[in-house]
N, CA and C atoms as an extended XYZ file, in Angstrom:
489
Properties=species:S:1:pos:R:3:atomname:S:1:resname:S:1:resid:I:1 pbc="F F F"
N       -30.064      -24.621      -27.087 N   UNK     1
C       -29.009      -23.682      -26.836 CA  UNK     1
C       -29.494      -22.657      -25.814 C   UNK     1
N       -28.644      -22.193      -24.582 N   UNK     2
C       -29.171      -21.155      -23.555 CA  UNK     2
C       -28.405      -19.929      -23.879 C   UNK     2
N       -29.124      -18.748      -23.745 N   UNK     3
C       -29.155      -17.890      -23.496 CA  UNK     3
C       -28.458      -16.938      -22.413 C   UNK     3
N       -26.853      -16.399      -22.484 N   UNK     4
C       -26.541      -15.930      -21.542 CA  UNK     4
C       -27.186      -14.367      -21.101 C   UNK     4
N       -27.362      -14.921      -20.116 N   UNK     5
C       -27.651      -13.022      -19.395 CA  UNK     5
C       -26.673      -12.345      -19.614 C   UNK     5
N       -27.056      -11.149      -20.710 N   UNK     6
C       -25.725      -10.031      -20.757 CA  UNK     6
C       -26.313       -9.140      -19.672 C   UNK     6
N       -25.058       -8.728      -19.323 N   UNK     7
C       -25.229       -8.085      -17.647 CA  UNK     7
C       -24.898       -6.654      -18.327 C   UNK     7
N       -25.393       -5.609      -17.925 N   UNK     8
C       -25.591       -4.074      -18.349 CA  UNK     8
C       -24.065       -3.830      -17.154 C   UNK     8
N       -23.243       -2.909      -18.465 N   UNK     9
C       -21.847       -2.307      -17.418 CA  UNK     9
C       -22.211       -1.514      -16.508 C   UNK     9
N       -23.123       -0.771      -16.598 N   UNK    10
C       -23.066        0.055      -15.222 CA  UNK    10
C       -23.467       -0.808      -14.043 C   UNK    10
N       -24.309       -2.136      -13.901 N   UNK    11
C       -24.249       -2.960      -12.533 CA  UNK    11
C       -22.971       -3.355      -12.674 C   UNK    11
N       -22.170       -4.214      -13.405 N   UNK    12
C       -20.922       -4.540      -13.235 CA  UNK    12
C       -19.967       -3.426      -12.892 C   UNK    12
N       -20.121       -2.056      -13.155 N   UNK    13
C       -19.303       -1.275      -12.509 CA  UNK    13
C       -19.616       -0.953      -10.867 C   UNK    13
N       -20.867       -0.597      -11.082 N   UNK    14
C       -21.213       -0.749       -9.372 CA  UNK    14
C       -21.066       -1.765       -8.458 C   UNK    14
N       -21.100       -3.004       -9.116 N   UNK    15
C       -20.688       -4.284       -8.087 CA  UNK    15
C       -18.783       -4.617       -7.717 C   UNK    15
N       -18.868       -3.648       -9.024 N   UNK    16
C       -16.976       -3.682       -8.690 CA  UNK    16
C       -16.952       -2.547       -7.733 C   UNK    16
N       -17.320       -1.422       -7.605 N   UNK    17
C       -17.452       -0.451       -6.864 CA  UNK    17
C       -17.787       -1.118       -5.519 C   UNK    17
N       -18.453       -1.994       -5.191 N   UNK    18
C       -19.134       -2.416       -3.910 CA  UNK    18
C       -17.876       -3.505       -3.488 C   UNK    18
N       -17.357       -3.892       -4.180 N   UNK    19
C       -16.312       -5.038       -3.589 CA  UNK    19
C       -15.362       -4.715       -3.308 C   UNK    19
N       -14.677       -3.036       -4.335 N   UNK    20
C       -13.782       -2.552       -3.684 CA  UNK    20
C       -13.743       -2.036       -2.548 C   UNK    20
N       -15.030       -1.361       -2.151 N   UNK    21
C       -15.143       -0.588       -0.958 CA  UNK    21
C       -14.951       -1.364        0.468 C   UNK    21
N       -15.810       -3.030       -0.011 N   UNK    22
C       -15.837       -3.949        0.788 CA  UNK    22
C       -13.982       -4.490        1.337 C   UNK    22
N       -13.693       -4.360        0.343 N   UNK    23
C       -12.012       -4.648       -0.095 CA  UNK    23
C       -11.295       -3.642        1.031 C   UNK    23
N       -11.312       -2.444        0.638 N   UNK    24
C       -11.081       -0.924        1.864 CA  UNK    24
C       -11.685       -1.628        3.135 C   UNK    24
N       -12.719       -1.560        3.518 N   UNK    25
C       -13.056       -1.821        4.813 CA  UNK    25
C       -12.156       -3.301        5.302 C   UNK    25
N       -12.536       -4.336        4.870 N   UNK    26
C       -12.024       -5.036        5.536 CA  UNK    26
C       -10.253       -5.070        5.704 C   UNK    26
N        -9.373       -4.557        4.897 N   UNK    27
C        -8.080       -4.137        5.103 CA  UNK    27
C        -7.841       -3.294        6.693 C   UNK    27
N        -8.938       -1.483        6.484 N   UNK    28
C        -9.092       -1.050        7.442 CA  UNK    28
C        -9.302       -1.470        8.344 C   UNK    28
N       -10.186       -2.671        8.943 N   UNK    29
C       -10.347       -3.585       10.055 CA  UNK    29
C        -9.166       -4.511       10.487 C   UNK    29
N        -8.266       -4.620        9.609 N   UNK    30
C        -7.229       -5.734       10.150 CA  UNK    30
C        -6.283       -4.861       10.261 C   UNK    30
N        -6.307       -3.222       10.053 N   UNK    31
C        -5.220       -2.126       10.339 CA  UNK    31
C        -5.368       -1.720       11.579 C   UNK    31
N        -6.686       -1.662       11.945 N   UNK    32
C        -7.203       -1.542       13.415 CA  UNK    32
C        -6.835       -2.334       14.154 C   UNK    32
N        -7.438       -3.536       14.362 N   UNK    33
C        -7.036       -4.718       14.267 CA  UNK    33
C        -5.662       -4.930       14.861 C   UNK    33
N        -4.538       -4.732       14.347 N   UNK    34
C        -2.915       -4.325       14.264 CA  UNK    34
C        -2.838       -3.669       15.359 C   UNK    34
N        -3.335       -2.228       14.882 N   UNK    35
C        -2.880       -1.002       16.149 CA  UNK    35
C        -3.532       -1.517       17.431 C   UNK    35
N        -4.350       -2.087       17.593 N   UNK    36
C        -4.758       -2.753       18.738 CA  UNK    36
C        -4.383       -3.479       19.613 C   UNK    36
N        -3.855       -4.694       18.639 N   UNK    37
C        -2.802       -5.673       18.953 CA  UNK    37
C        -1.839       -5.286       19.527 C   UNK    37
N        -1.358       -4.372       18.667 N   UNK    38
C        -0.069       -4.233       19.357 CA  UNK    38
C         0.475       -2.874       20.002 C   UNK    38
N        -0.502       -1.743       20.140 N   UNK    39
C        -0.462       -0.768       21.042 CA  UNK    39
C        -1.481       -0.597       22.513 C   UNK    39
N        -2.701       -0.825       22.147 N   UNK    40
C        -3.335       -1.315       23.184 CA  UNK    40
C        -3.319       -2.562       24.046 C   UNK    40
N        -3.248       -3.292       23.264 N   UNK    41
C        -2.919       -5.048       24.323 CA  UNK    41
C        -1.876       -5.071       24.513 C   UNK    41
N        -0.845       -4.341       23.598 N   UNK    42
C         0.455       -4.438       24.036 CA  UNK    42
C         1.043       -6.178       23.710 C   UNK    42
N         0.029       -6.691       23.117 N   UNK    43
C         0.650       -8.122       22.160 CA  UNK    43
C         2.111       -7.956       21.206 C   UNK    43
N         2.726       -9.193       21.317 N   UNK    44
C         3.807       -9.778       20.739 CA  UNK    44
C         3.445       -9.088       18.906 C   UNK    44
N         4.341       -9.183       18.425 N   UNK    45
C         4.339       -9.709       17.007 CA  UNK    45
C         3.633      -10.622       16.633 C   UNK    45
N         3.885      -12.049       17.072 N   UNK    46
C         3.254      -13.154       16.710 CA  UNK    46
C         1.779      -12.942       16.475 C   UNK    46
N         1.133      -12.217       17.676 N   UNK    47
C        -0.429      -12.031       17.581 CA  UNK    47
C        -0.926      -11.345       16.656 C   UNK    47
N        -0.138      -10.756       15.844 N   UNK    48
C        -1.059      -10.016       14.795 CA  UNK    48
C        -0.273      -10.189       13.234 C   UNK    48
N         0.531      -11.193       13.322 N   UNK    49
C         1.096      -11.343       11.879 CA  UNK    49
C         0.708      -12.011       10.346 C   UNK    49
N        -0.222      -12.657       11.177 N   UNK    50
C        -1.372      -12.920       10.348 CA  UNK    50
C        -1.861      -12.247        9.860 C   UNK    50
N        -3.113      -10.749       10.302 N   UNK    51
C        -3.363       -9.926        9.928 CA  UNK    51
C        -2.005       -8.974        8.533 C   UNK    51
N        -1.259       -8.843        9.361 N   UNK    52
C        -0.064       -8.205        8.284 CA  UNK    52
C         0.068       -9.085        7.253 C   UNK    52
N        -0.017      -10.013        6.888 N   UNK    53
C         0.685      -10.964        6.479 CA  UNK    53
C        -0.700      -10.488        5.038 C   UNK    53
N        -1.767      -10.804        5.846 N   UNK    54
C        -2.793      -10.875        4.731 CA  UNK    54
C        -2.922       -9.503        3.690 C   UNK    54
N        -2.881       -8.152        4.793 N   UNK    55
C        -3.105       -6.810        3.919 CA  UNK    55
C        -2.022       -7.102        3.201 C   UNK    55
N        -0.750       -7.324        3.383 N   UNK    56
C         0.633       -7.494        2.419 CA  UNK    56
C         0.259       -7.968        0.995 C   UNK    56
N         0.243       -9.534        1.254 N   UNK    57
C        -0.196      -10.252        0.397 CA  UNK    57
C        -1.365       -9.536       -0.934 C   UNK    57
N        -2.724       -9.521        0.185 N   UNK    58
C        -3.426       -9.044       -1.202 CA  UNK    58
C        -3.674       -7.810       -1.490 C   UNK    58
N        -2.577       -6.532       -1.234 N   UNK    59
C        -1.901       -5.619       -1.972 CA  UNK    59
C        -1.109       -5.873       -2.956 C   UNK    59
N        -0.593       -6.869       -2.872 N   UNK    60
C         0.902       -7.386       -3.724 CA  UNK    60
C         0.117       -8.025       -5.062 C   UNK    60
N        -1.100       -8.634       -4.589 N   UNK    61
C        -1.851       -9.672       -5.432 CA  UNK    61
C        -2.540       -8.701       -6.008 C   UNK    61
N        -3.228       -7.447       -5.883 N   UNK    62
C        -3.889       -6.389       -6.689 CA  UNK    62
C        -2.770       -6.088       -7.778 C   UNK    62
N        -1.689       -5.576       -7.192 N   UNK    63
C        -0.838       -4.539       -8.139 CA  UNK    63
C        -0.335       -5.977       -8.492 C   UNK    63
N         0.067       -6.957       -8.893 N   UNK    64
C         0.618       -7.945       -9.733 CA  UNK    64
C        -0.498       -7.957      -10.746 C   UNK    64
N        -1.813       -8.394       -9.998 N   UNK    65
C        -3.156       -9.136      -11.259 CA  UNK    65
C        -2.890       -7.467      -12.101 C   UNK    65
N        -3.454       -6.019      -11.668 N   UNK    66
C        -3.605       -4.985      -12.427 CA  UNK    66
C        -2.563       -4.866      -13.391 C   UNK    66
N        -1.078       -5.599      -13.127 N   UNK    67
C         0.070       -5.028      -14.164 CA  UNK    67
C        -0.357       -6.108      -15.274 C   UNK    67
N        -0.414       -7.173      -15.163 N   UNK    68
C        -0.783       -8.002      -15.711 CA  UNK    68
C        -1.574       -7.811      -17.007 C   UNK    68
N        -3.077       -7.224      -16.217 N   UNK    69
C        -3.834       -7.145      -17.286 CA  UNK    69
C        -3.962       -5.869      -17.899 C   UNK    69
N        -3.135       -4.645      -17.944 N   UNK    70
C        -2.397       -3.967      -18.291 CA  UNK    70
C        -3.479       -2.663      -17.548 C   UNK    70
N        -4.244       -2.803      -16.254 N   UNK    71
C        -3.874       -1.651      -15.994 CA  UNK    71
C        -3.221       -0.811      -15.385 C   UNK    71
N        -3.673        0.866      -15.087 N   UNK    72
C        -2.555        1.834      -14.844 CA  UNK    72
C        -2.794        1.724      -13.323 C   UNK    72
N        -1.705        1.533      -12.518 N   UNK    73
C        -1.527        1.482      -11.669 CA  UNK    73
C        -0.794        2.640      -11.026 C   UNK    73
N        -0.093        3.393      -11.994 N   UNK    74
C         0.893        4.994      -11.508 CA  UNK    74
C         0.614        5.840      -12.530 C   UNK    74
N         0.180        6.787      -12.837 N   UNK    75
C         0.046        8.211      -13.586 CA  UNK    75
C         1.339        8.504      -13.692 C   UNK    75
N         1.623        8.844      -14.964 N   UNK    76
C         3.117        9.417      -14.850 CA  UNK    76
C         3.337       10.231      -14.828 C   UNK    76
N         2.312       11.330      -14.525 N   UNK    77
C         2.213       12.638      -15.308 CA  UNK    77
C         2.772       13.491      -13.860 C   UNK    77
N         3.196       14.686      -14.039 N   UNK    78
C         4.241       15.454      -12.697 CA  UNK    78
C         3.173       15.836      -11.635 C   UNK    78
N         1.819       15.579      -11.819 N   UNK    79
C         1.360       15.756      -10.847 CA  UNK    79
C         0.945       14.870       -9.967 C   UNK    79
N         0.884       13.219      -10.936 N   UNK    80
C         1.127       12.856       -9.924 CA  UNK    80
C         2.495       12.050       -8.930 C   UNK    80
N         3.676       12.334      -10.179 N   UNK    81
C         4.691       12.046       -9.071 CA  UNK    81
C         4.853       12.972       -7.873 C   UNK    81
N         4.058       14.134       -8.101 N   UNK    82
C         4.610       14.838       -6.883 CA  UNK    82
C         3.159       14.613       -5.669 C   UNK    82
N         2.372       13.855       -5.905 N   UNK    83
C         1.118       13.320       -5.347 CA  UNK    83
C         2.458       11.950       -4.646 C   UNK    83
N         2.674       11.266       -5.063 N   UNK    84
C         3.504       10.388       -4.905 CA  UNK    84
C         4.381       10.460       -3.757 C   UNK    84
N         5.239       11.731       -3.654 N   UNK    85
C         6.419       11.924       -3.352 CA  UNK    85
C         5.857       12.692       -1.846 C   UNK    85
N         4.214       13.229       -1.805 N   UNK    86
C         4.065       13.902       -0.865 CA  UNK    86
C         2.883       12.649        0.405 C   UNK    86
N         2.807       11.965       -0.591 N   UNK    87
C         1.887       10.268       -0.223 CA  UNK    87
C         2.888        9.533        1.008 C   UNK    87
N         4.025        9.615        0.384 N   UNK    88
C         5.509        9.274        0.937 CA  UNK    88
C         5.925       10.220        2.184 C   UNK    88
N         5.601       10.966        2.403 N   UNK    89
C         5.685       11.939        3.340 CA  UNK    89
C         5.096       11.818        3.997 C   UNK    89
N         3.854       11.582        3.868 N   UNK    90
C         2.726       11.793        4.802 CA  UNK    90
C         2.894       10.692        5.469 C   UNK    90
N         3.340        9.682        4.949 N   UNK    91
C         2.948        8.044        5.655 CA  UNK    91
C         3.997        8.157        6.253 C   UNK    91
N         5.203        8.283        5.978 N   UNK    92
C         6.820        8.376        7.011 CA  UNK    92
C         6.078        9.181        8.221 C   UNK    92
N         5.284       10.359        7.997 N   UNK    93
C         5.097       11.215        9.070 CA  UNK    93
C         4.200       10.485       10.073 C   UNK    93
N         3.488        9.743        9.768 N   UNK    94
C         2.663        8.801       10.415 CA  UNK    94
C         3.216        7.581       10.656 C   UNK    94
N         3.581        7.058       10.187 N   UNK    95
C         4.652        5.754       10.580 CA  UNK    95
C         5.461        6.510       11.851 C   UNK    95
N         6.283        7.753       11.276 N   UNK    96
C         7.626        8.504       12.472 CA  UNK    96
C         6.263        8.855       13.839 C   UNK    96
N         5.346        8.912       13.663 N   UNK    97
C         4.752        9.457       14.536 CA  UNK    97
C         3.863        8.290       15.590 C   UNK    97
N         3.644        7.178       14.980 N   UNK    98
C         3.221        5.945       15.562 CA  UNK    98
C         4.465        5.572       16.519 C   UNK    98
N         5.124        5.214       15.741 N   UNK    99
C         6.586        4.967       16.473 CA  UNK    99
C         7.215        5.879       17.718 C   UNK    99
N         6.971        7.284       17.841 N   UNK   100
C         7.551        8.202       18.539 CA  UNK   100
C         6.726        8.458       19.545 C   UNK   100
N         4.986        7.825       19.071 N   UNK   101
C         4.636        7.357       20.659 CA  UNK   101
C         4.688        6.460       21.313 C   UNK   101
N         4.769        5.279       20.976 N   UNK   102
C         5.083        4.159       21.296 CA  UNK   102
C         6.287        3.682       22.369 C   UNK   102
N         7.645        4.392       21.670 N   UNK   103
C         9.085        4.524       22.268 CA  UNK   103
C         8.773        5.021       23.068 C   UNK   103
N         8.047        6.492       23.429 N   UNK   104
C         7.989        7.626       24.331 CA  UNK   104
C         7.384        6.398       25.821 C   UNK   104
N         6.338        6.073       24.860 N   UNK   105
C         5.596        5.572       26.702 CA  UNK   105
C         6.221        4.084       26.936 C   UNK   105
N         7.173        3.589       26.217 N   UNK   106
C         7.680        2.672       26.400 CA  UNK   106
C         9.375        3.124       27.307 C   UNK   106
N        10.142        4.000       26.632 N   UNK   107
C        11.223        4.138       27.357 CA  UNK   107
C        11.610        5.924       27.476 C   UNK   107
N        10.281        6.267       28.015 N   UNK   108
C        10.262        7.854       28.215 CA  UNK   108
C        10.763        8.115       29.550 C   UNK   108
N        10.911        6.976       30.129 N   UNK   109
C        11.792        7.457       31.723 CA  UNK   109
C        13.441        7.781       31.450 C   UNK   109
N        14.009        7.118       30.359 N   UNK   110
C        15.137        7.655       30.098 CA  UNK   110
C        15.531        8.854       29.362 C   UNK   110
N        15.001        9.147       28.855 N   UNK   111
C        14.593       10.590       28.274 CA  UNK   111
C        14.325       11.550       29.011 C   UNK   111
N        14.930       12.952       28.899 N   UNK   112
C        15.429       14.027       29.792 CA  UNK   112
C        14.229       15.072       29.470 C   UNK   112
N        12.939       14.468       28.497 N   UNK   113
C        12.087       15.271       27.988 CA  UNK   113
C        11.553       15.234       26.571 C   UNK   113
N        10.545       15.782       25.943 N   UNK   114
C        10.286       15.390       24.164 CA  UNK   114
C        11.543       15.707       23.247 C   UNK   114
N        12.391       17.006       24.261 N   UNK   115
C        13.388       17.477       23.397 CA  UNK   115
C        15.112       16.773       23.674 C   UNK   115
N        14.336       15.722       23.734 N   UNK   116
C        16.166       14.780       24.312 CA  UNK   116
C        16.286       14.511       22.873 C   UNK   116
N        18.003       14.827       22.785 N   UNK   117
C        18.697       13.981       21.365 CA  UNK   117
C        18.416       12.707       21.167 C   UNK   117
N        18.672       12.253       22.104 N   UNK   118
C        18.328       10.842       21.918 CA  UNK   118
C        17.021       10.071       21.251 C   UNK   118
N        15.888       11.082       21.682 N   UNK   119
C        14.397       10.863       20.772 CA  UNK   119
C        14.401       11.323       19.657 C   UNK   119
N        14.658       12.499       19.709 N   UNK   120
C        14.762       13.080       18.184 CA  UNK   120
C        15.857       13.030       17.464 C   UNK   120
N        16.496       11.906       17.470 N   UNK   121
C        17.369       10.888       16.647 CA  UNK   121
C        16.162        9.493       16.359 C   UNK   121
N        16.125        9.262       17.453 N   UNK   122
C        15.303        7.726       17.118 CA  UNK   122
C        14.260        8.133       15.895 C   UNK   122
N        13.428        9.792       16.131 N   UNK   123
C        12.597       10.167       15.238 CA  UNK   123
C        12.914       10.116       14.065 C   UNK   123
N        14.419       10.702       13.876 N   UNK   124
C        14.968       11.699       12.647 CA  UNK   124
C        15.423       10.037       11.616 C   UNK   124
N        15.943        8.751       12.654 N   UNK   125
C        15.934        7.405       11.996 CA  UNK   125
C        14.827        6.986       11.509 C   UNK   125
N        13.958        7.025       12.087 N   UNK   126
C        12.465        6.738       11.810 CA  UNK   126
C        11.481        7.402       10.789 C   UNK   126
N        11.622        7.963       10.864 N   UNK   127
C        11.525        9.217        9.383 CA  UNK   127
C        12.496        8.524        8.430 C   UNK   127
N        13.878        8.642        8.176 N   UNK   128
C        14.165        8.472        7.131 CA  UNK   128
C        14.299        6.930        6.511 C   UNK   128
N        14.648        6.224        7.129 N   UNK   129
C        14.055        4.863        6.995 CA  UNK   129
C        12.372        4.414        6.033 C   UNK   129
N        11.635        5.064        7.010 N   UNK   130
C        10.469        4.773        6.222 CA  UNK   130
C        10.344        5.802        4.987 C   UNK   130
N        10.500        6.407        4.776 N   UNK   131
C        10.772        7.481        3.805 CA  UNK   131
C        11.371        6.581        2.457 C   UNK   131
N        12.633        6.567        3.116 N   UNK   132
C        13.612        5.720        1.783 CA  UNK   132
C        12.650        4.217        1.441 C   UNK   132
N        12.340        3.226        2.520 N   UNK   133
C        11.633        2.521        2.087 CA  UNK   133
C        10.091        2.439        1.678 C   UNK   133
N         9.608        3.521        1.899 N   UNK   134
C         8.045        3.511        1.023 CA  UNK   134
C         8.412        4.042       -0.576 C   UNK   134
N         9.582        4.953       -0.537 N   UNK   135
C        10.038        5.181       -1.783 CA  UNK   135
C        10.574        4.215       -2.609 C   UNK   135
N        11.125        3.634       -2.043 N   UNK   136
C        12.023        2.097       -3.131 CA  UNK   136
C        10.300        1.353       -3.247 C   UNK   136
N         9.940        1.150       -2.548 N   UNK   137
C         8.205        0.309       -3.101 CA  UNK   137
C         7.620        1.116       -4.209 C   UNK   137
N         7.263        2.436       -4.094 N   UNK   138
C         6.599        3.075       -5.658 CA  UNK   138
C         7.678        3.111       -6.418 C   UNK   138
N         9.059        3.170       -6.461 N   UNK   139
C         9.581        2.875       -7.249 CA  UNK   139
C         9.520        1.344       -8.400 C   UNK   139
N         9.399        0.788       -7.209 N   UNK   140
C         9.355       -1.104       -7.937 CA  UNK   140
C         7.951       -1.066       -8.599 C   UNK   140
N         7.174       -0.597       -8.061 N   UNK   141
C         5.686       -0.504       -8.079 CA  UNK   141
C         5.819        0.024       -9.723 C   UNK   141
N         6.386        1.425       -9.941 N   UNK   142
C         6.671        2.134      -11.261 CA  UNK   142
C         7.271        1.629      -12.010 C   UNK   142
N         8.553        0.706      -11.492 N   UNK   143
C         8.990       -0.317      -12.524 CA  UNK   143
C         8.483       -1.054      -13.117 C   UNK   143
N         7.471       -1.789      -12.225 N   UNK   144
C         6.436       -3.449      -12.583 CA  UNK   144
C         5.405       -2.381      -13.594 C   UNK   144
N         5.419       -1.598      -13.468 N   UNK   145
C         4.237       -0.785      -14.410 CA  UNK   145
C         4.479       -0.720      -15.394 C   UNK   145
N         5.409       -0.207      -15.761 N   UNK   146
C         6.552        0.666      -16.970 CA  UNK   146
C         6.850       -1.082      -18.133 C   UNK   146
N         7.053       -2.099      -16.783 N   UNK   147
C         7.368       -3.307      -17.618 CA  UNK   147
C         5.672       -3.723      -18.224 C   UNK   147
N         4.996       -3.803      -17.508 N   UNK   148
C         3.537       -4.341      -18.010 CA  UNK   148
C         3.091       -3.302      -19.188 C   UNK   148
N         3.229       -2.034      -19.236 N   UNK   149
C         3.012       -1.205      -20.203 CA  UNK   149
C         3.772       -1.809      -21.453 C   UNK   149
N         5.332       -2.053      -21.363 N   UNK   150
C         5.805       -2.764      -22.456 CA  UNK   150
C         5.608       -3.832      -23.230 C   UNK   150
N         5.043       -4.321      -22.051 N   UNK   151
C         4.417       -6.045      -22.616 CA  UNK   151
C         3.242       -5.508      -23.330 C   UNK   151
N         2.373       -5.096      -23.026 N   UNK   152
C         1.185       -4.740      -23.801 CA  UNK   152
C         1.584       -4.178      -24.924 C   UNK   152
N         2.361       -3.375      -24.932 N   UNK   153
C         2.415       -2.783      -26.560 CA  UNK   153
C         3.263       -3.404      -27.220 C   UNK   153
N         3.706       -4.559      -26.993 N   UNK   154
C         4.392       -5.269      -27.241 CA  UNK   154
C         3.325       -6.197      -28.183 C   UNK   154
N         2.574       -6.947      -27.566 N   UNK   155
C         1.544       -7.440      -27.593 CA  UNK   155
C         0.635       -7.374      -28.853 C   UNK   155
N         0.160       -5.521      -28.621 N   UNK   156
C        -0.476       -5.083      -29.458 CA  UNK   156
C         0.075       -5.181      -30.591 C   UNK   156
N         1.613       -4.483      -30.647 N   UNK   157
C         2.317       -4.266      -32.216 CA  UNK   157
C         1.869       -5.697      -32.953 C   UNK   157
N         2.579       -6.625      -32.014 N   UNK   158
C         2.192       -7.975      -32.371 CA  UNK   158
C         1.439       -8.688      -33.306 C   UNK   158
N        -0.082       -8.339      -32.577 N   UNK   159
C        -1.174       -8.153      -32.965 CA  UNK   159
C        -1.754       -7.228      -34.478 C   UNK   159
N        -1.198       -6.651      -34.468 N   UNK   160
C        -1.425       -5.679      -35.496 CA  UNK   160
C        -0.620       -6.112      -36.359 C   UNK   160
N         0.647       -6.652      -36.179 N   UNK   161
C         1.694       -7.174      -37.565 CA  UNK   161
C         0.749       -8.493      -38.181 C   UNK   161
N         0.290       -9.083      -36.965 N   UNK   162
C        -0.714      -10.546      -37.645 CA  UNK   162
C        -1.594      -10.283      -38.794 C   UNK   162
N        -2.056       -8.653      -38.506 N   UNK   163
C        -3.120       -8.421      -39.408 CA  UNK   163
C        -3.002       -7.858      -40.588 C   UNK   163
């Protein structure tokens, strides 16, 4: 009969620590990656959808496996919906702001200046667009949570009636 190596939690926490970080970086590289593609080379869509395709995916594949195995994926607590709500802000402001250079050096000859209606409409769309849609995602995100929380105690009661 062999002998398994019990592995001490604090390396298993640090090696999870090291894969996430590894996890961060390489996302960050295919975000670069992106902005590169397609602001500096000035490449198609096509050339970098791959890259998108992948950060998508195994974001989607984190927060599915974590609901799953029941962990917390959203704090419910008011500080951090309002962490949430200002997360959402910040990224519209950066999304509205990627975008508002982009347009600018793309069709800034028609534009009468930074302060043409016409831009700061395209902005004021651009803003709220991403706004409403990063919000409907933590929303679903809070839903898929709220449901995996149920299943588990679901689970548990379960569990506990067996006994």
């Amino acid at each position: 009969m062999r002998n398994k190596k019990v592995k001490d939690e604090r390396i298993i926490q640090v090696q999870n620590k090291i894969l996430g970080e590894a996890y961060f970086v390489t996302v960050l590289l295919l975000f670069i990656s992106i902005l590169v593609k397609a602001y500096v080379m000035k490449c198609d869509y096509t050339n970098y959808i791959t890259e998108l395709i992948i950060i998508i995916l195994s974001a989607i594949y984190i927060a599915v496996r974590s609901m799953m195995c029941g962990n917390n994926l959203m704090d419910t607590s008011k500080r951090n919906k309002t962490l949430c709500v200002l997360g959402a802000f910040g990224a519209s402001i950066v999304i509205t702001a990627i975008n508002g250079v982009r347009n600018y050096t793309n069709y800034g000859e028609h534009y009468s200046g930074l302060l043409d209606w016409h831009f700061l409409a395209t902005l004021a769309v651009t803003f709220i667009s991403s706004f409403v849609l990063i919000s409907i995602g933590i929303l679903f995100v809070y839903l898929c949570h709220q449901k995996g929380q149920q299943r588990i105690e679901k689970k548990l009661n379960d569990d506990i009636e067996e006994d």
